[in-house]
Coordinates of C-alpha atoms in Angstrom, one line a residue:
M1 CA -8.5 -21.4 12.3
S2 CA -7.3 -20.8 8.8
F3 CA -5.5 -18.0 6.9
K4 CA -7.2 -19.0 3.7
E5 CA -10.7 -18.2 4.7
Y6 CA -12.5 -15.8 7.1
K7 CA -14.7 -16.9 10.0
T8 CA -16.9 -14.7 12.2
N9 CA -16.4 -15.8 15.8
I10 CA -13.3 -16.6 17.9
E11 CA -12.8 -20.2 18.8
E12 CA -10.5 -22.0 21.2
N13 CA -6.9 -22.5 19.9
D14 CA -7.4 -19.8 17.3
T15 CA -4.5 -17.5 16.5
A16 CA -5.7 -13.9 16.9
I17 CA -4.2 -10.4 16.7
L18 CA -4.6 -8.0 19.7
Y19 CA -4.6 -4.4 18.4
L20 CA -3.7 -1.9 21.1
G21 CA -2.4 0.8 18.8
F22 CA -0.9 1.4 15.4
D23 CA 2.6 0.2 16.5
N24 CA 1.4 -2.1 19.4
M25 CA 0.0 -5.4 18.3
H26 CA 0.4 -9.0 19.6
A27 CA -0.2 -12.4 18.0
I28 CA -1.7 -14.8 20.6
K29 CA -3.1 -18.3 20.7
V30 CA -6.5 -18.3 22.4
V31 CA -6.2 -21.0 25.1
K32 CA -8.9 -21.4 27.7
G33 CA -7.8 -20.5 31.2
Q34 CA -4.7 -18.5 30.2
T35 CA -4.1 -14.8 30.8
F36 CA -2.2 -12.4 28.6
Q37 CA -0.6 -9.3 30.0
T38 CA -1.0 -6.0 28.0
K39 CA -0.2 -2.4 28.8
F40 CA -3.9 -2.0 29.7
G41 CA -3.8 -4.8 32.2
A42 CA -4.5 -8.5 32.2
L43 CA -6.6 -10.1 29.5
R44 CA -8.4 -13.4 30.3
L45 CA -8.3 -15.3 27.0
S46 CA -11.4 -17.3 28.0
N47 CA -13.4 -14.1 27.7
L48 CA -12.5 -13.9 24.0
I49 CA -14.1 -17.3 23.0
G50 CA -17.4 -16.8 21.1
K51 CA -16.9 -13.1 20.5
P52 CA -16.9 -11.8 16.9
Y53 CA -13.5 -10.9 15.4
G54 CA -13.1 -7.1 15.4
S55 CA -14.7 -6.8 18.8
R56 CA -13.7 -4.1 21.2
I57 CA -12.5 -5.7 24.5
Q58 CA -12.5 -3.8 27.7
C59 CA -9.4 -4.2 29.9
P60 CA -8.8 -2.8 33.5
K61 CA -7.0 0.3 32.2
G62 CA -8.2 0.6 28.6
Y63 CA -9.5 -1.3 25.7
L64 CA -8.2 -3.2 22.6
Y65 CA -9.5 -4.9 19.5
V66 CA -9.3 -8.6 18.5
L67 CA -8.5 -8.9 14.8
Y68 CA -8.6 -11.9 12.4
P69 CA -5.1 -12.7 11.2
N70 CA -4.0 -12.2 7.6
P71 CA -0.5 -12.4 6.0
E72 CA 0.0 -8.6 6.5
L73 CA -0.8 -8.7 10.2
W74 CA 1.1 -11.9 10.7
T75 CA 4.2 -10.3 9.1
Q76 CA 4.1 -7.5 11.7
N77 CA 3.7 -9.9 14.7
L78 CA 5.3 -13.2 13.8
P79 CA 8.1 -14.7 16.0
H80 CA 11.3 -13.8 14.2
R81 CA 13.6 -16.8 13.6
T82 CA 15.4 -14.9 10.8
Q83 CA 15.3 -11.6 9.1
I84 CA 12.0 -11.3 7.2
L85 CA 10.5 -9.6 4.1
Y86 CA 7.9 -7.0 4.9
S87 CA 4.8 -6.1 3.0
T88 CA 6.6 -3.5 0.8
D89 CA 8.9 -6.0 -0.7
I90 CA 6.3 -8.8 -0.7
S91 CA 3.8 -6.8 -2.7
L92 CA 6.5 -6.2 -5.4
V93 CA 7.5 -9.9 -5.5
T94 CA 3.9 -10.9 -5.9
L95 CA 3.4 -8.4 -8.7
Q96 CA 6.6 -9.1 -10.6
L97 CA 6.4 -12.9 -10.4
D98 CA 2.8 -12.6 -11.7
L99 CA 1.4 -14.8 -8.9
K100 CA -2.3 -15.7 -9.0
P101 CA -4.6 -18.5 -7.9
G102 CA -3.3 -21.8 -9.4
S103 CA 0.4 -20.7 -9.6
V104 CA 3.1 -23.2 -8.5
V105 CA 5.9 -21.4 -6.7
V106 CA 9.3 -22.7 -5.4
E107 CA 10.8 -20.8 -2.5
S108 CA 14.2 -20.9 -0.7
G109 CA 14.6 -20.3 2.2
T110 CA 11.5 -20.5 4.3
G111 CA 12.9 -18.5 7.3
S112 CA 10.2 -17.2 9.5
G113 CA 7.4 -17.8 6.9
S114 CA 6.5 -14.1 6.3
L115 CA 6.6 -14.4 2.5
S116 CA 5.4 -18.0 2.6
H117 CA 2.0 -17.0 4.1
A118 CA 1.5 -14.2 1.5
I119 CA 2.3 -16.6 -1.4
I120 CA 0.0 -19.3 0.0
R121 CA -2.9 -16.7 0.2
T122 CA -2.2 -15.6 -3.4
V123 CA -2.0 -19.1 -5.1
A124 CA -4.7 -20.9 -3.1
P125 CA -6.8 -22.9 -3.6
E126 CA -5.5 -24.5 -6.8
G127 CA -1.9 -23.5 -6.6
H128 CA 1.0 -24.9 -4.4
L129 CA 4.1 -23.6 -2.7
Y130 CA 7.3 -25.7 -2.4
T131 CA 9.5 -24.1 0.2
F132 CA 13.0 -25.2 1.2
E133 CA 14.9 -24.5 4.4
F134 CA 18.5 -25.6 5.2
H135 CA 18.0 -25.3 9.0
E136 CA 16.2 -28.3 10.3
Q137 CA 14.6 -26.7 13.4
R138 CA 13.3 -23.7 11.4
A139 CA 11.9 -26.0 8.8
Q140 CA 10.1 -28.1 11.4
I141 CA 8.6 -25.0 13.2
A142 CA 7.4 -23.5 9.9
K143 CA 5.7 -26.8 9.1
E144 CA 3.9 -26.8 12.4
E145 CA 2.8 -23.2 11.9
F146 CA 1.3 -24.0 8.5
V147 CA -0.6 -26.9 10.0
E148 CA -1.8 -24.7 12.9
H149 CA -2.9 -21.9 10.5
G150 CA -4.8 -24.4 8.3
V151 CA -2.8 -23.9 5.1
S152 CA -0.8 -27.2 5.1
D153 CA -2.6 -28.5 2.0
F154 CA -1.1 -25.7 -0.1
V155 CA 2.5 -25.9 1.0
T156 CA 5.3 -28.5 1.1
V157 CA 8.1 -27.8 3.5
T158 CA 11.5 -29.5 2.8
H159 CA 14.6 -29.5 4.9
K160 CA 17.4 -29.2 2.3
D161 CA 20.4 -27.2 1.3
V162 CA 19.5 -26.2 -2.2
C163 CA 22.8 -24.4 -2.8
Q164 CA 24.6 -27.8 -2.5
D165 CA 21.9 -30.4 -3.4
G166 CA 19.5 -28.4 -5.7
F167 CA 15.7 -28.4 -5.5
G168 CA 15.2 -31.8 -7.1
L169 CA 12.2 -30.5 -9.1
N170 CA 11.8 -30.6 -12.8
G171 CA 9.5 -28.5 -14.9
I172 CA 6.7 -27.8 -12.4
A173 CA 7.1 -24.2 -11.3
D174 CA 5.6 -21.0 -12.7
A175 CA 8.0 -18.9 -10.5
V176 CA 11.0 -19.3 -8.2
F177 CA 12.1 -17.1 -5.3
L178 CA 15.6 -17.2 -3.9
D179 CA 16.6 -15.7 -0.5
L180 CA 20.0 -17.1 -0.1
P181 CA 23.5 -15.9 0.8
R182 CA 24.9 -17.4 -2.5
P183 CA 21.9 -17.4 -4.9
W184 CA 24.2 -18.2 -7.9
D185 CA 24.7 -21.7 -6.6
A186 CA 21.0 -22.4 -6.9
I187 CA 20.1 -20.7 -10.2
T188 CA 20.9 -23.7 -12.4
S189 CA 18.6 -25.9 -10.2
A190 CA 16.0 -23.2 -10.2
K191 CA 16.0 -23.1 -14.0
Q192 CA 15.4 -26.9 -14.1
A193 CA 12.4 -26.4 -11.7
L194 CA 10.7 -23.9 -14.1
K195 CA 8.2 -25.2 -16.6
K196 CA 9.1 -25.8 -20.2
E197 CA 6.8 -22.9 -21.1
G198 CA 9.1 -20.6 -19.1
G199 CA 8.5 -18.6 -15.9
R200 CA 9.8 -15.9 -13.7
L201 CA 12.6 -15.8 -11.1
C202 CA 13.4 -13.5 -8.3
S203 CA 16.5 -13.3 -6.1
F204 CA 16.6 -11.2 -2.9
S205 CA 20.1 -10.0 -1.9
P206 CA 21.2 -7.4 0.7
C207 CA 24.5 -6.5 -1.0
I208 CA 25.0 -5.1 -4.5
E209 CA 28.0 -7.4 -5.1
Q210 CA 25.7 -10.4 -4.7
V211 CA 23.4 -8.8 -7.2
Q212 CA 26.2 -8.3 -9.8
K213 CA 27.4 -11.9 -9.6
T214 CA 23.8 -13.2 -9.8
C215 CA 23.0 -11.1 -12.9
E216 CA 26.1 -12.3 -14.7
L217 CA 25.1 -16.0 -14.2
L218 CA 21.5 -15.3 -15.1
Q219 CA 22.6 -13.8 -18.4
Q220 CA 24.9 -16.8 -19.1
L221 CA 22.0 -19.3 -18.5
G222 CA 19.7 -17.6 -20.9
F223 CA 17.4 -15.5 -18.6
E224 CA 16.2 -12.2 -20.1
D225 CA 14.5 -9.0 -18.9
I226 CA 16.9 -8.9 -16.0
T227 CA 16.0 -6.0 -13.6
S228 CA 17.1 -5.1 -10.1
M229 CA 15.0 -3.0 -7.9
E230 CA 15.0 -1.5 -4.4
C231 CA 11.6 -0.8 -2.9
L232 CA 11.6 1.8 0.0
V233 CA 8.8 3.6 1.8
K234 CA 9.1 7.4 1.9
N235 CA 7.1 8.9 4.7
Y236 CA 6.2 12.6 4.3
D237 CA 5.6 14.9 7.3
V238 CA 2.6 16.9 6.2
R239 CA 1.8 20.1 8.1
T240 CA -0.3 23.2 7.7
I241 CA 1.9 26.4 7.9
N242 CA 0.6 29.8 8.9
L243 CA 2.9 32.5 7.5
P244 CA 2.0 35.9 8.9
I245 CA 2.7 39.1 6.8
A246 CA 4.9 41.2 9.0
D247 CA 3.5 44.5 10.3
L248 CA 6.5 46.8 10.7
G249 CA 4.7 49.9 11.7
K250 CA 2.2 52.6 10.5
N251 CA 4.4 53.9 7.7
N252 CA 5.4 50.4 6.5
S253 CA 5.5 50.7 2.7
A254 CA 5.4 47.0 2.1
L255 CA 2.3 46.6 4.2
S256 CA 0.7 49.6 2.6
N257 CA 1.4 48.2 -0.8
T258 CA -0.1 44.8 0.2
C259 CA -3.3 46.5 1.5
T260 CA -3.5 48.6 -1.6
A261 CA -3.1 45.6 -3.8
L262 CA -5.9 43.8 -1.8
D263 CA -8.2 46.8 -2.2
E264 CA -7.6 47.0 -5.9
K265 CA -8.2 43.3 -6.3
K266 CA -11.4 43.6 -4.4
A267 CA -12.6 46.5 -6.5
C268 CA -11.8 44.8 -9.7
K269 CA -13.7 41.7 -8.5
E270 CA -16.8 43.8 -7.8
I271 CA -16.6 45.6 -11.2
E272 CA -16.3 42.2 -13.0
E273 CA -19.3 40.8 -11.0
K274 CA -21.4 43.9 -11.9
A275 CA -20.4 43.7 -15.6
D276 CA -21.3 40.0 -15.8
S277 CA -24.6 40.6 -14.0
V278 CA -25.5 43.5 -16.4
K279 CA -24.5 41.4 -19.4
I280 CA -26.7 38.5 -18.4
Q281 CA -29.6 40.9 -17.6
T282 CA -29.3 42.6 -21.0
E283 CA -29.3 39.3 -22.9
T284 CA -32.3 38.1 -21.0
E285 CA -34.3 41.3 -21.8
D286 CA -33.3 41.0 -25.5
L287 CA -34.5 37.4 -25.5
E288 CA -37.8 38.3 -24.0
T289 CA -38.3 41.2 -26.5
K290 CA -37.5 38.8 -29.3
E291 CA -40.0 36.2 -28.0
K292 CA -42.8 38.8 -28.0
S293 CA -42.0 40.1 -31.5
E294 CA -41.6 36.7 -33.3
P295 CA -42.2 33.1 -32.3
M296 CA -39.0 31.1 -31.5
D297 CA -38.3 27.5 -32.1
T298 CA -38.5 25.5 -28.8
D299 CA -35.1 23.7 -29.3
L300 CA -33.4 27.1 -30.0
K301 CA -35.0 28.6 -26.9
E302 CA -33.8 25.7 -24.7
K303 CA -30.2 26.1 -26.1
L304 CA -30.1 29.8 -25.4
T305 CA -31.5 29.3 -21.9
S306 CA -28.9 26.5 -21.3
K307 CA -26.2 28.9 -22.6
E308 CA -27.2 31.6 -20.1
K309 CA -27.1 29.1 -17.2
D310 CA -23.6 28.0 -18.3
K311 CA -22.4 31.6 -18.4
S312 CA -23.8 32.2 -14.9
N313 CA -22.2 29.0 -13.5
K314 CA -18.9 30.0 -15.1
A315 CA -19.1 33.4 -13.5
V316 CA -19.6 31.8 -10.1
D317 CA -16.8 29.3 -10.6
K318 CA -14.5 32.1 -11.7
N319 CA -15.2 34.1 -8.5
K320 CA -14.7 30.9 -6.5
L321 CA -11.2 30.4 -8.1
R322 CA -10.2 33.9 -7.2
T323 CA -10.8 33.3 -3.5
D324 CA -9.9 29.7 -2.9
F325 CA -6.3 28.6 -2.9
D326 CA -6.7 25.0 -1.7
L327 CA -4.0 23.5 -4.0
I328 CA -1.3 26.0 -2.9
G329 CA -2.5 27.9 0.1
K330 CA -5.1 30.4 1.3
K331 CA -4.4 34.0 1.6
E332 CA -6.1 36.2 4.2
E333 CA -5.5 39.9 4.8
Y334 CA -2.4 39.6 7.0
S335 CA -1.4 35.9 6.7
F336 CA -1.0 33.0 4.2
F337 CA -1.8 29.4 4.9
F338 CA -0.3 26.5 3.0
K339 CA 0.5 22.8 3.3
T340 CA 4.1 21.4 3.4
G341 CA 5.3 17.9 2.9
V342 CA 8.8 17.2 4.1
F343 CA 10.6 13.8 4.2
P344 CA 13.6 13.0 6.3
Q345 CA 17.0 13.3 4.7
N346 CA 18.2 10.0 6.1
M347 CA 15.8 7.2 5.2
P348 CA 16.2 4.0 7.3
G349 CA 14.7 0.8 6.0
H350 CA 17.1 -0.7 3.4
T351 CA 16.3 -4.4 3.3
G352 CA 17.8 -5.6 0.0
Y353 CA 17.7 -5.6 -3.8
L354 CA 15.2 -7.6 -5.7
T355 CA 16.4 -9.0 -9.0
F356 CA 13.7 -10.2 -11.5
C357 CA 14.2 -12.0 -14.7
T358 CA 12.2 -14.2 -17.2
L359 CA 13.0 -17.6 -18.8
Y360 CA 11.3 -17.8 -22.2
P361 CA 10.5 -21.1 -23.9
S362 CA 13.6 -22.4 -25.7

């Protein structure tokens, strides 16, 4: 199977995503004869072979869907070897580094391969990713995953400590991404890896002190447009609220005033509707009388007729606006309906700061 192109049917040894719910997914390897346990019971993987991706599979106590893997789904289900970047930060990195098919990217470190898969999908088929990892076992596992996922032609994995030894690349990269505890030790080497025409650099750091030290060195080395960002998802709790108007008794002045106001509003509305109707009818009769007395130009007649229709439509729209309150709420005789959107005061989810900068041609 391959992350770079889609295929219709499930084959043996494919990596597939089992979707049991919004927050319940599993990445599996389809091996003939094996069984995978889910909350809906046992799933025989042999039964998946030959079925189309996206199929609904019945289990003993429910059903699930088999999805084709993409970088976003893989990020949510990959085996964690390190802390990873999620789609929120990955999308910002892809945008700010101006990645596109044909781009050459240098990355350190590889980690669990979350960002790597997204970069490969973006730069393929003409581009290439050079990714570096100082931990030998993690580098080897990442290399095996890239082969298994069919994207090994677009990525070169190197076991190397770039903070100490540098990248060893000169003038080949359009962009460099650093996810290191001491990114300032690799910035000089990253500058050498960028093309002579210039390029973009991004550094990911969880602490603001790391960001400050990195920005100071970037400025000294001639990088410009230095910007640090934090990208967080804000989830709103949207609800429909029914706010009743209190009935405090028969002699409640507030309720009486409300009812009186509603009656007056209804009466005014009826008067306006009758006035508009009489006006349109009078204009129509005048037009018919004028047509009988003297011939009228066809174009002028069409313009007048169109004008009457517009007036009539405006009258209908005006009445509609008086009764519909979709943007704010909807008021009935004794209650008021409206939407609320509330977000939590404490927002979990801080991952780190993304620092972007540009190296212009010297």
